[in-house]
Coordinates of C-alpha atoms (C1' of nucleotides) in Angstrom, one line a residue:
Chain A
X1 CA 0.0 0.0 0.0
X2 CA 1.2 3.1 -0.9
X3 CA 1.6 6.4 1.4
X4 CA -1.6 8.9 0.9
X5 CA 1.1 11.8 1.2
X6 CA 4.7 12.2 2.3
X7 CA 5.6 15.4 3.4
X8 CA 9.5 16.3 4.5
X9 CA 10.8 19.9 5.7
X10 CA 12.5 21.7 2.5
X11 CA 15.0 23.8 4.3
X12 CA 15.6 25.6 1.2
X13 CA 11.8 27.0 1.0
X14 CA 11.4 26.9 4.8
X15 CA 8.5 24.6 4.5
X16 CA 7.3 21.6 4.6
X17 CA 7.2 19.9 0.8
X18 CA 5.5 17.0 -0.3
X19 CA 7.5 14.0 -1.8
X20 CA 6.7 13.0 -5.1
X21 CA 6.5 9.5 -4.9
X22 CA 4.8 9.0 -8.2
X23 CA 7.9 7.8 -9.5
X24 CA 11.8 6.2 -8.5
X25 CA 12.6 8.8 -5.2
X26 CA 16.2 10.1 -5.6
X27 CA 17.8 10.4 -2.8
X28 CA 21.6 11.8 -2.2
X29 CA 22.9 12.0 1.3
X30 CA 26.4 13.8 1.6
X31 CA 28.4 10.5 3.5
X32 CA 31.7 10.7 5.6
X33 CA 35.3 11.4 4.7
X34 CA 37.2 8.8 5.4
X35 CA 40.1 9.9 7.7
X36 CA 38.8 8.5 10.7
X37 CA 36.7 6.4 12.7
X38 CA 32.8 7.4 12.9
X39 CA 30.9 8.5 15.5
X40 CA 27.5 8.9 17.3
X41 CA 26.9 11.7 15.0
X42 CA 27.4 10.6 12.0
X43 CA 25.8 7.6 12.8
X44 CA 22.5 9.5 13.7
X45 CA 22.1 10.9 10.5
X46 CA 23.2 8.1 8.2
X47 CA 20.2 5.8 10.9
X48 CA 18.0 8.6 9.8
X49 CA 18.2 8.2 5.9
X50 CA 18.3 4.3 6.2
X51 CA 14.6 4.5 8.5
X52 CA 13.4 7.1 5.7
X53 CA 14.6 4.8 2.9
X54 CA 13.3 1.8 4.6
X55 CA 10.2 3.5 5.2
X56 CA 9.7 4.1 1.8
X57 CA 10.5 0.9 0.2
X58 CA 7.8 -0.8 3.0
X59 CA 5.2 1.4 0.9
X60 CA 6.7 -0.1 -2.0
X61 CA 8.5 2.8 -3.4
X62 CA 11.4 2.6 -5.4
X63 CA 14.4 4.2 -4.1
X64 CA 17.9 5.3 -5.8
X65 CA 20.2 6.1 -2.7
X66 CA 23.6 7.3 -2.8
X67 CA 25.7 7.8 -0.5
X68 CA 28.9 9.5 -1.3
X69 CA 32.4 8.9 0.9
X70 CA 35.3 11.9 0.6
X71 CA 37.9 10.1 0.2
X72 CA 40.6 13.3 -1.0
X73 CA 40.8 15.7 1.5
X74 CA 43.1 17.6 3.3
X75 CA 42.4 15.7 6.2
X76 CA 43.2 12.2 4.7
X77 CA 46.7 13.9 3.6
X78 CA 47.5 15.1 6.8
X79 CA 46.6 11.8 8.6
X80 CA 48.0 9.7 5.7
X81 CA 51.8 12.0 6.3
X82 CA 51.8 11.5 10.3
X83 CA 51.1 7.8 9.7
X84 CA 53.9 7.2 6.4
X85 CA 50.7 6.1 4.5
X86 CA 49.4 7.3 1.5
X87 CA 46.0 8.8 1.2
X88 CA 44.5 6.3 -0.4
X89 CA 45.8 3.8 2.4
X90 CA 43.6 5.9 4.9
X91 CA 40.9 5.8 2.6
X92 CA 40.2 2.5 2.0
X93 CA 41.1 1.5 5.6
X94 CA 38.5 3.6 7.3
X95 CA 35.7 2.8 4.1
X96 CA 36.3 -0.6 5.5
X97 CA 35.9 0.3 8.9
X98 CA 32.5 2.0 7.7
X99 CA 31.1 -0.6 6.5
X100 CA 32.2 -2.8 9.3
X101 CA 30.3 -0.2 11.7
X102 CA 27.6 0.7 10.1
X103 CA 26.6 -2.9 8.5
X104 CA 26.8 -3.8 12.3
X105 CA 24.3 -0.9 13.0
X106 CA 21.6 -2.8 10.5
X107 CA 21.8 -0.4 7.6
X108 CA 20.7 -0.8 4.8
X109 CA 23.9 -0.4 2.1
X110 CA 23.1 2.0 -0.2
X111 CA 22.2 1.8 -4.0
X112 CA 25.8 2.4 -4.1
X113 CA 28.6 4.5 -3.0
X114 CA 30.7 6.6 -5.2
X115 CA 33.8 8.0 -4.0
X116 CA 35.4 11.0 -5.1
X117 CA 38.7 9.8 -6.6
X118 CA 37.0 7.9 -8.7
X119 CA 35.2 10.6 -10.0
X120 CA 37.7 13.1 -10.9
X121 CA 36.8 13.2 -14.9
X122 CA 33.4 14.7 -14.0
X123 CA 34.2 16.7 -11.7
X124 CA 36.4 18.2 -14.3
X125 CA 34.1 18.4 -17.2
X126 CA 32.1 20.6 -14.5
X127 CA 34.4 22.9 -13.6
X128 CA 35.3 23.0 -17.2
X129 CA 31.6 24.0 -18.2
X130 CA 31.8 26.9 -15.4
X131 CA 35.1 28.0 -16.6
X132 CA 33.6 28.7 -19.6
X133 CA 30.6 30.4 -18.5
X134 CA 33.2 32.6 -16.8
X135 CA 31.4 31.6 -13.4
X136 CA 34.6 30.2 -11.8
X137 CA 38.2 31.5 -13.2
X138 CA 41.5 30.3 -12.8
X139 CA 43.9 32.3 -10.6
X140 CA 47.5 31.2 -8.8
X141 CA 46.3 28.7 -6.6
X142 CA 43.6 26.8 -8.0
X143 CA 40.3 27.5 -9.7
X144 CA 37.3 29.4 -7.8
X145 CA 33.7 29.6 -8.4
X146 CA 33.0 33.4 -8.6
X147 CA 30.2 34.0 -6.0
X148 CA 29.1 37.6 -6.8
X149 CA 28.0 35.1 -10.4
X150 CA 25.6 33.5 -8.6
X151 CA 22.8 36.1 -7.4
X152 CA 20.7 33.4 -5.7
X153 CA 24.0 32.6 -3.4
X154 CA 23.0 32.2 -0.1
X155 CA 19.2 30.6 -0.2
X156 CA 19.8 27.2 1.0
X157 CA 21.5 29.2 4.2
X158 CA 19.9 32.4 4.1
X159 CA 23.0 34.6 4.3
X160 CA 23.3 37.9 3.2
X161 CA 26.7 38.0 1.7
X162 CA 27.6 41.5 3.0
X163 CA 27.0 39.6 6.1
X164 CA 29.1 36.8 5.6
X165 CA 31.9 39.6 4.2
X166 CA 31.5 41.3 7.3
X167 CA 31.5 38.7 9.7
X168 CA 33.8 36.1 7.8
X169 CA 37.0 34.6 9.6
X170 CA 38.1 33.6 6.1
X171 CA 42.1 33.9 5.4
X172 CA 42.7 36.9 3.5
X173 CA 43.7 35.1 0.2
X174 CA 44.8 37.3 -2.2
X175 CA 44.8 35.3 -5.0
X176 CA 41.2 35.3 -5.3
X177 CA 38.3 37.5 -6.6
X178 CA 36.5 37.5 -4.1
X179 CA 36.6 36.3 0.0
X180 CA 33.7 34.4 -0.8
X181 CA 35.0 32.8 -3.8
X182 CA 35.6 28.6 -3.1
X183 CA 38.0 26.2 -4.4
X184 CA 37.0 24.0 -7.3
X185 CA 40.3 22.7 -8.2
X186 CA 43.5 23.6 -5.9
X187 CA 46.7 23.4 -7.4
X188 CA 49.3 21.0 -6.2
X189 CA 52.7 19.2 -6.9
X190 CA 52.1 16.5 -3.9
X191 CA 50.1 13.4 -4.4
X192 CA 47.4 12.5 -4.6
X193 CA 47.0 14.6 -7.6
X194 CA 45.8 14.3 -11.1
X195 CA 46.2 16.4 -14.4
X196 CA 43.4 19.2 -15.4
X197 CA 43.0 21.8 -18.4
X198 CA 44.3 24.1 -15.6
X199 CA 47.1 22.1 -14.0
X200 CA 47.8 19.3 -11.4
X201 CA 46.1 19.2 -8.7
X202 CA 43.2 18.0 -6.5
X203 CA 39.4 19.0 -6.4
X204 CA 37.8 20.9 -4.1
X205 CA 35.4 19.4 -1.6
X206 CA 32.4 20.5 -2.9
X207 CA 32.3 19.2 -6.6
X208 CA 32.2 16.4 -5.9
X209 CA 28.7 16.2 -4.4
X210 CA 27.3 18.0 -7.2
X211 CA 29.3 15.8 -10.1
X212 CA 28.2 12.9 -8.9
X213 CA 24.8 13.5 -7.4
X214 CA 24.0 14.5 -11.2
X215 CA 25.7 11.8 -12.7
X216 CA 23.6 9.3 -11.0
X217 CA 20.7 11.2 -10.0
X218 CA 19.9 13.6 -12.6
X219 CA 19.8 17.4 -12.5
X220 CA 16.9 17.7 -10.5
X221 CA 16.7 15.2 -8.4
X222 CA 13.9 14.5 -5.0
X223 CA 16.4 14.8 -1.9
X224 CA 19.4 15.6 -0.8
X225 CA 20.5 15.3 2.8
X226 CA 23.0 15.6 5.6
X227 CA 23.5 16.7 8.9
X228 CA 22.4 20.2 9.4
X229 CA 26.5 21.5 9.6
X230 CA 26.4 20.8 6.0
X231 CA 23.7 23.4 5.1
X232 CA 27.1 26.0 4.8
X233 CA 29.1 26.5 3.2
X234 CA 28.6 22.7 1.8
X235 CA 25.3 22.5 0.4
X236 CA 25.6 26.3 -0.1
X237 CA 28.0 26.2 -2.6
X238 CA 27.1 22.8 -4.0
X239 CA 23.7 24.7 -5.1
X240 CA 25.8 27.2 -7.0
X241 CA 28.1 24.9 -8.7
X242 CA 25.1 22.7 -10.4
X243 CA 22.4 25.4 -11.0
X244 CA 24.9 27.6 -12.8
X245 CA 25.7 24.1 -14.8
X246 CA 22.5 23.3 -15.6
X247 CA 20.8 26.3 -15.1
X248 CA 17.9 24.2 -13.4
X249 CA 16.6 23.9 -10.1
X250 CA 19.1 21.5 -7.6
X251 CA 17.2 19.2 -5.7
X252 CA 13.8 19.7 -4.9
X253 CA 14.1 18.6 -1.1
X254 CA 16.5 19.6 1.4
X255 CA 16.1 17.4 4.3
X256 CA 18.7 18.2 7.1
X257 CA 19.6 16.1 10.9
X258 CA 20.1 18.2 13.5
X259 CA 23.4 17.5 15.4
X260 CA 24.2 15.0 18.2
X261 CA 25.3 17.0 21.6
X262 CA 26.9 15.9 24.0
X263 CA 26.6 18.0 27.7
X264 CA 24.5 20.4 25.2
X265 CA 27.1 20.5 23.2
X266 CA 28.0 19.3 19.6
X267 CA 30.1 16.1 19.2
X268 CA 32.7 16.5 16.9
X269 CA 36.0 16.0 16.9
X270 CA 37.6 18.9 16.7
X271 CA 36.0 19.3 20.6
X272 CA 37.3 15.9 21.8
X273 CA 34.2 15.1 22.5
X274 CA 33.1 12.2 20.5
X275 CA 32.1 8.4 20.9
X276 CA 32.6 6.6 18.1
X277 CA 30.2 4.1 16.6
X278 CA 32.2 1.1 17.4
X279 CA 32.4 2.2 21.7
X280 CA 28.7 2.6 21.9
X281 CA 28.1 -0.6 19.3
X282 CA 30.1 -2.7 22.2
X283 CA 28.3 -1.0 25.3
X284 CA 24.8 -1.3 23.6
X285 CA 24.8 -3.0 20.8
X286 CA 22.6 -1.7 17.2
X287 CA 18.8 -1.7 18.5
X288 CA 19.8 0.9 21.2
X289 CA 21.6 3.1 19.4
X290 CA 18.9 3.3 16.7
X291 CA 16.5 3.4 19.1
X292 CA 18.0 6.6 20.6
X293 CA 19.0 7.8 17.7
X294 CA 15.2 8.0 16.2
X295 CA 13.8 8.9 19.7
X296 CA 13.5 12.7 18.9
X297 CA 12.6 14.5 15.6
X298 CA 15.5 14.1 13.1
X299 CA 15.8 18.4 12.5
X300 CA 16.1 18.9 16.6
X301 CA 19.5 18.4 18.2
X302 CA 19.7 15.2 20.6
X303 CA 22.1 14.7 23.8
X304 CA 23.9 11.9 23.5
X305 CA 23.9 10.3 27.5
X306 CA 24.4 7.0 28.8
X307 CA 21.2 7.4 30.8
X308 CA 19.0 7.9 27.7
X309 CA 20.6 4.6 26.2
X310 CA 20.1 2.9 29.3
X311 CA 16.1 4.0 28.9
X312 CA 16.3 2.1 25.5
X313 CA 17.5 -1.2 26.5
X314 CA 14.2 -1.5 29.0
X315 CA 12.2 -0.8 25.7
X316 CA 14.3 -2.9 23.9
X317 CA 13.7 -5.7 26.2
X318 CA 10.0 -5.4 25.7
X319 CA 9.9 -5.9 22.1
X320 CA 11.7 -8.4 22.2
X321 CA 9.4 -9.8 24.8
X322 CA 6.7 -8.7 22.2
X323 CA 8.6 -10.7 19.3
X324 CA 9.2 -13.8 20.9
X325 CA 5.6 -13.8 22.9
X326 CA 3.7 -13.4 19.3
X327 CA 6.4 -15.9 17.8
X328 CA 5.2 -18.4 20.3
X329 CA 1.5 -18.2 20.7
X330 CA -0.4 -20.9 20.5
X331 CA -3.8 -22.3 20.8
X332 CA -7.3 -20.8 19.9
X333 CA -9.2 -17.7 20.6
X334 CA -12.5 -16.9 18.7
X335 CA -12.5 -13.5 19.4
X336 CA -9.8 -11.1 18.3
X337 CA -9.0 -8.1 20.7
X338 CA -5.8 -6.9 18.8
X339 CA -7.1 -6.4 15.1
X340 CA -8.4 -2.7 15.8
X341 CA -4.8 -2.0 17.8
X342 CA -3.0 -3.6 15.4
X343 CA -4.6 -1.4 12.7
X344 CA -4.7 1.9 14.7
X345 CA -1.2 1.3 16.0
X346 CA -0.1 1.0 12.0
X347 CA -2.1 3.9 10.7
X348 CA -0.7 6.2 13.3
X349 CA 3.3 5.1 12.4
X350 CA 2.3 5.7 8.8
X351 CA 0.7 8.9 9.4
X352 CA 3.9 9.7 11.8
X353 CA 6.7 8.9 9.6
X354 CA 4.5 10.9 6.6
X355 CA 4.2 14.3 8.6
X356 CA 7.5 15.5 8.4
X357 CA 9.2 11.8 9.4
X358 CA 8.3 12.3 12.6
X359 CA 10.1 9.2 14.4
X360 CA 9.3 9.8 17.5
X361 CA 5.7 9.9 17.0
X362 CA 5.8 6.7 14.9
X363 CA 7.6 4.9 18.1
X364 CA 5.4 6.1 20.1
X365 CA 2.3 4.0 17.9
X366 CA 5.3 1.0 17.6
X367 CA 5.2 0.9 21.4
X368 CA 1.8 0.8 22.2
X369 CA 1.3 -1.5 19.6
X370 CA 4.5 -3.8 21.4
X371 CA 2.2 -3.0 24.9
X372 CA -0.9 -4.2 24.2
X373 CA 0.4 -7.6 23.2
X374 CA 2.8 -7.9 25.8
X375 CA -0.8 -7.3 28.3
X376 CA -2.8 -9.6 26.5
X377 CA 0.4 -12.1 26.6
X378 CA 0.5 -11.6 30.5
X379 CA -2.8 -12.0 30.7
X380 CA -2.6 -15.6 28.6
X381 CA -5.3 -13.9 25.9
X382 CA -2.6 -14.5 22.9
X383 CA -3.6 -17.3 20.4
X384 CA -2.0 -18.5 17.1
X385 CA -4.5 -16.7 15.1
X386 CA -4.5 -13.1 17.1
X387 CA -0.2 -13.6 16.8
X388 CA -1.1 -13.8 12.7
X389 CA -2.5 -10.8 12.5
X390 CA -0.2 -8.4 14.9
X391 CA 2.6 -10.3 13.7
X392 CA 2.9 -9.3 10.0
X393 CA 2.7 -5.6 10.8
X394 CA 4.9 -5.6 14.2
X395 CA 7.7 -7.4 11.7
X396 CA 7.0 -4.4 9.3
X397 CA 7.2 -2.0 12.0
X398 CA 10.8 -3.5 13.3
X399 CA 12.1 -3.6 9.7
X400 CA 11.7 0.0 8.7
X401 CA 13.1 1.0 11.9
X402 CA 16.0 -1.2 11.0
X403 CA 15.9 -3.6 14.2
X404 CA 17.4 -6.7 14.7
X405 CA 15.7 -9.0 16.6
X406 CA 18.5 -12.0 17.5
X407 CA 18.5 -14.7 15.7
X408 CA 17.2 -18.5 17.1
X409 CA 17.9 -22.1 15.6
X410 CA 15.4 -24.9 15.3
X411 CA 18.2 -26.8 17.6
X412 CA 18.4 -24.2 20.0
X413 CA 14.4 -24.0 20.3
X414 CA 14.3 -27.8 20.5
X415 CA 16.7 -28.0 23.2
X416 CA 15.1 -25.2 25.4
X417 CA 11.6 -26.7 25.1
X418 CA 13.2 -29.7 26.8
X419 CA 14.4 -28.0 29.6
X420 CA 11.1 -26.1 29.7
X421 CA 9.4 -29.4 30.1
X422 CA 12.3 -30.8 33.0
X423 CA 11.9 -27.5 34.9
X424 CA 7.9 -27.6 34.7
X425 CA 7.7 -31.3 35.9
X426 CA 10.3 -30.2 38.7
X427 CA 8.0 -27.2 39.7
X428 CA 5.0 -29.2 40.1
X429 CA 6.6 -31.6 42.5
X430 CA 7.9 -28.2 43.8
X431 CA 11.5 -28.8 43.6
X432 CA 11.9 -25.4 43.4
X433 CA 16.0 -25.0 44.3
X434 CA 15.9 -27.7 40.6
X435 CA 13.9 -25.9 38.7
X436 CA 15.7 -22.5 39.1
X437 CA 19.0 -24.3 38.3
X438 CA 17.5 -25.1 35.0
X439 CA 16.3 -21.6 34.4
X440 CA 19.5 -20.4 35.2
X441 CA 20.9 -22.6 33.0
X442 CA 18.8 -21.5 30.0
X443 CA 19.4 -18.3 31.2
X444 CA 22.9 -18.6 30.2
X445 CA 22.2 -19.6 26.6
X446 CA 20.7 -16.0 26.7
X447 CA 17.2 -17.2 27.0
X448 CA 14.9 -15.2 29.7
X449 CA 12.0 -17.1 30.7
X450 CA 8.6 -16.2 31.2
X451 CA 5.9 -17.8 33.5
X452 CA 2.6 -17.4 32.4
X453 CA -0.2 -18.9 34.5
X454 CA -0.3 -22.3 32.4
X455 CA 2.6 -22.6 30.6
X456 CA 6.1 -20.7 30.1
X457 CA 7.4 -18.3 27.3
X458 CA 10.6 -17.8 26.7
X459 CA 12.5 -15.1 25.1
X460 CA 16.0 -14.5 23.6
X461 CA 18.3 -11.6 24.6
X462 CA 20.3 -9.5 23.1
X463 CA 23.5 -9.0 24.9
X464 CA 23.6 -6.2 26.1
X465 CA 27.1 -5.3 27.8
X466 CA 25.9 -2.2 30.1
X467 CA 22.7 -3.7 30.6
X468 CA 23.2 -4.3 34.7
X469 CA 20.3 -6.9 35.1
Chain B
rG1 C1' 27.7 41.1 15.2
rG2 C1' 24.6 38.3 11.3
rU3 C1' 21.5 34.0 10.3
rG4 C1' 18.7 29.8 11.9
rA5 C1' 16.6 26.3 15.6
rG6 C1' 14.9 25.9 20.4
rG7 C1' 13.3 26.8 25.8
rU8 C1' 7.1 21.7 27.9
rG9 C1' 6.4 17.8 34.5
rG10 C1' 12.5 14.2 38.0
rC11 C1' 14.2 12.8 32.9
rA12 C1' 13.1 12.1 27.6
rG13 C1' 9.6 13.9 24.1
rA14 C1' 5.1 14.9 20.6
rG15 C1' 0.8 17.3 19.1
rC16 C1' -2.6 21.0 19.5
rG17 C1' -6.4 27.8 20.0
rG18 C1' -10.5 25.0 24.5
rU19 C1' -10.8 18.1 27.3
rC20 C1' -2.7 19.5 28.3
rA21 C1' 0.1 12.7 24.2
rU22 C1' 3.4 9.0 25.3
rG23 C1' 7.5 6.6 27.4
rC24 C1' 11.1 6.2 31.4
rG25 C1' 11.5 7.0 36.6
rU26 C1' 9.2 7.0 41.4
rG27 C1' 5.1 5.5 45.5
rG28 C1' 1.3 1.8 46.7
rG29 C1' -1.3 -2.6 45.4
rC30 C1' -2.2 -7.3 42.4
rC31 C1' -0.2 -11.7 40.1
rU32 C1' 4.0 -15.4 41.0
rG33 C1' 6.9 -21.0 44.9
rC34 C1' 10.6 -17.1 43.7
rA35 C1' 12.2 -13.9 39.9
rG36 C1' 11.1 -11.6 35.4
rA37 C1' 7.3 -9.9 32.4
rG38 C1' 2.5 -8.0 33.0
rC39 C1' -1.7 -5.6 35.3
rC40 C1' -4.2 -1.8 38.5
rU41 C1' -3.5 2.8 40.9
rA42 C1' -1.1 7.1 42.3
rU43 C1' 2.6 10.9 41.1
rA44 C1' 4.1 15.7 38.7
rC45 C1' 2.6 24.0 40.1
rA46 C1' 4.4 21.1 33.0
rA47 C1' 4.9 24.9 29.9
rG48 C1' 11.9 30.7 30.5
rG49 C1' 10.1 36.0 32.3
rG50 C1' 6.7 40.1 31.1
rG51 C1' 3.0 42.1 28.1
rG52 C1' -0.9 41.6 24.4
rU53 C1' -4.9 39.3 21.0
rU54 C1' -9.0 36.0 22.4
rC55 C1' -14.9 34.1 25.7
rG56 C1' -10.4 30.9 26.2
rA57 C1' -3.1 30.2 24.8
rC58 C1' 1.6 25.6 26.1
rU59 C1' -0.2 26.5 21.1
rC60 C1' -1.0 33.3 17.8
rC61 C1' 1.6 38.5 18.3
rC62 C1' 5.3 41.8 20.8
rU63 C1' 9.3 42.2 24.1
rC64 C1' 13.1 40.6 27.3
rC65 C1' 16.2 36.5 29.1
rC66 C1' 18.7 32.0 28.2
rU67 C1' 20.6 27.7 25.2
rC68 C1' 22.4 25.5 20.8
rA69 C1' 24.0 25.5 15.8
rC70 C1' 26.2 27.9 11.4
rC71 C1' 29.1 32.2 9.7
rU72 C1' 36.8 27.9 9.2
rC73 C1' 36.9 21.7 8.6
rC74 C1' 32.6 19.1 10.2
rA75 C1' 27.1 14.2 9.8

RNA sequence: GGUGAGGUGGCAGAGCGGUCAUGCGUGGGCCUGCAGAGCCUAUACAAGGGGGUUCGACUCCCUCCCUCACCUCCA
């Protein structure tokens, strides 16, 4: 079924925009360079896009998604030059340490990733075309994209540029037109570098979103994201480059995650401030972190604290409770007091994630949905055919928000049911010091057990290292 | 200084011109051999300050205060 209406903040028009979703949604989302591990950060906004996307493709939508990694920079230069590595060393080490963090998060790869370096002949046949418009020039150290060219400069940001003049902590670079002006190209006789119509060197970091976002999405494409620090000068400038190429609008949505804090403050690195992806992964595994990472609205910053997390794995706990109790319902009830839940509690996630992508909303419906059969387990009302119906959508519901439910074998099941059995027939000749040996026992194969009135459920847990129960 | 986003109960966090979600936490009770899960119930002056509009504002307007982000690289 498809979605009535999508509608997603356009920071560009300062209003919300509806999706058009007629058609193959293209979606661009400005990725990481690769000079260094990832953090909490970047992982919120990269969790964001994959929910979106995944939220999409449930309504079955097709979705092109690209995701882009930096990988020449002058940060990859520095690092590669303390280290005796080349650049490209540093690259491809932390695009493997990418994937192995973010795969671990759940999410989703992307249609595919283009990298930069790889991209260089594009990004020179764009600069070329500008060069000829006389919208960038060539001067001493590189070649600039002449600002005062582009009259629209500063929408996507809403700067003045007297303002910026005025308030700009720019280095006076003489060489340029202009304090404004950016670096397309910058000339240089140290690798990495490759040959141009203007001379050796490297590109700038902004050309390379908009050579390849138009190479694989279009000119005009449905949205383009990142995390809110992007907006400028990135996006700013990436706006000017393609519409003065293709003198057509950019993309039609910009859709930008506020920042992860940290004591109110931003994490980033520069601040010392961080935790990386792979410290929280080990502390709380992937279902927290996405959990808190979806647990405000996606524009609104969100403080990162090991408190909130902590909050999550007690939710956590009772989906999986949720899972495992619908997963094992049996028997047969005539009546069905979860079908108008089940349908309320989807509508309302729907209607949540369309209104802006309002995640915290739609968990909100997730969770009362995860309630209400968690109660009706307790209270021994679950049956095969009521776990049918709240099943399909509760799987639907944990897919697009990209959790992972652990995993159980046929052998494992088989095995546990055994013990079940032992530890009942134990119980009922009240052997209790027995049975509780054999649930501790279970317990160790990560299985939490749960006594209903007349019979036991059992669940599997995720191990969670900072969980203290 | 400029621009933008915010200030909601112990914490987190939505929506909304009128009945102020929801979750976590906390108190009491129930269920249980115990534990967990679950249930019932209670809990909070909730809205940064001050004006205004309105029959009525947390929600609209003005003003002041405060926080954060961007204006250099940044998700």
């Amino acid at each position: 079924m498809k979605i009535a209406k999508l509608e997603i903040f356009d920071t560009l028009s300062e209003s919300e925009k509806e999706l058009d979703t007629s058609k193959k949604i293209r979606i661009y989302l400005c990725g990481v360079t690769v000079y260094d591990e990832a953090h909490i950060g970047h992982a919120r906004t990269i969790i964001v896009f994959d929910v979106l996307r995944k939220f999409l493709e449930s309504k079955e939508n097709m979705v092109e998604f690209i995701q882009n990694f930096t990988d020449v920079d002058d940060k990859i230069i520095d690092r590669a030059q303390k280290e005796g590595a080349t650049a490209y060393d540093i690259s491809v080490r932390y695009i493997e340490e990418y994937f192995r963090d973010f795969d671990a998060l759940n999410v989703k790869r992307a249609t595919r990733y283009p990298k930069a370096t790889e991209h260089i002949k594009d990004m020179i046949a764009l600069i070329d075309s500008l060069v000829q418009k006389k919208i960038a020039y060539v001067s001493k150290n590189g070649v600039y994209f002449a600002v005062s060219r582009f009259s629209d400069y500063g929408k996507l940001s809403k700067k003045k540029i007297d303002d910026l003049i005025s308030g700009s902590r720019v280095d006076v670079d003489e060489t340029k037109n202009d304090p404004l002006d950016f670096a397309l190209w910058k000339f240089s006789e140290e690798s990495p570098l490759w040959d141009s119509p203007w001379g050796k060197g490297r590109p700038g970091w902004h050309i390379e979103c908009s050579a390849m976002s138009i190479k694989y999405l279009g000119e005009n494409f449905e949205i383009h994201g990142g995390g809110r620090d992007l907006i400028f000068p990135h996006h700013e400038n990436e706006i000017a480059q393609s519409e003065s190429f293709t003198s057509k609008p950019f993309a039609k949505i910009w859709m930008h995650v506020g920042m992860v804090t940290i004591n109110g403050e931003k994490m980033s690195k520069s601040l010392g401030n961080i935790r990386t992806v792979k410290y929280v992964l080990q502390k709380y595994g992937p279902n927290i972190i996405r959990l808190f990472c979806l647990s405000g609205h996606y524009s609104k910053p969100i403080d990162y604290s090991e408190d909130l997390l902590k909050e999550n794995i007690v939710k956590w706990r009772q989906v999986e409770t949720c899972y495992y109790e619908l997963l094992l319902a049996e028997g047969k009830n005539q009546s069905n007091p979860i079908g108008e839940t089940v349908l309320q509690c989807s509508t309302e996630f729907d209607s949540a994630l369309s209104n802006d992508f309002n995640t915290s909303l739609a968990l909100t419906a997730f969770f009362k949905l995860v309630k209400e059969i968690n109660r009706l387990a307790a209270d021994e009302l679950l049956s095969k055919s009521i776990a049918e119906k709240a099943f399909p959508e509760l799987e639907r519901m944990i897919s697009v928000l990209g959790l992972a439910i652990p995993k159980i074998t046929s052998d494992e099941i088989n095995s546990i049911n055994q013990l079940i059995k032992k530890r009942e027939s134990l119980r009922q000749q009240k052997k209790y010091q027995e049975a509780d040996n054999i649930r501790e026992q279970i317990s160790k194969m990560g299985i939490e057990l749960i006594d209903h009135k007349n019979r036991t459920a059992w669940m599997k847990k995720e191990k969670i290292q900072s969980d203290i129960s």
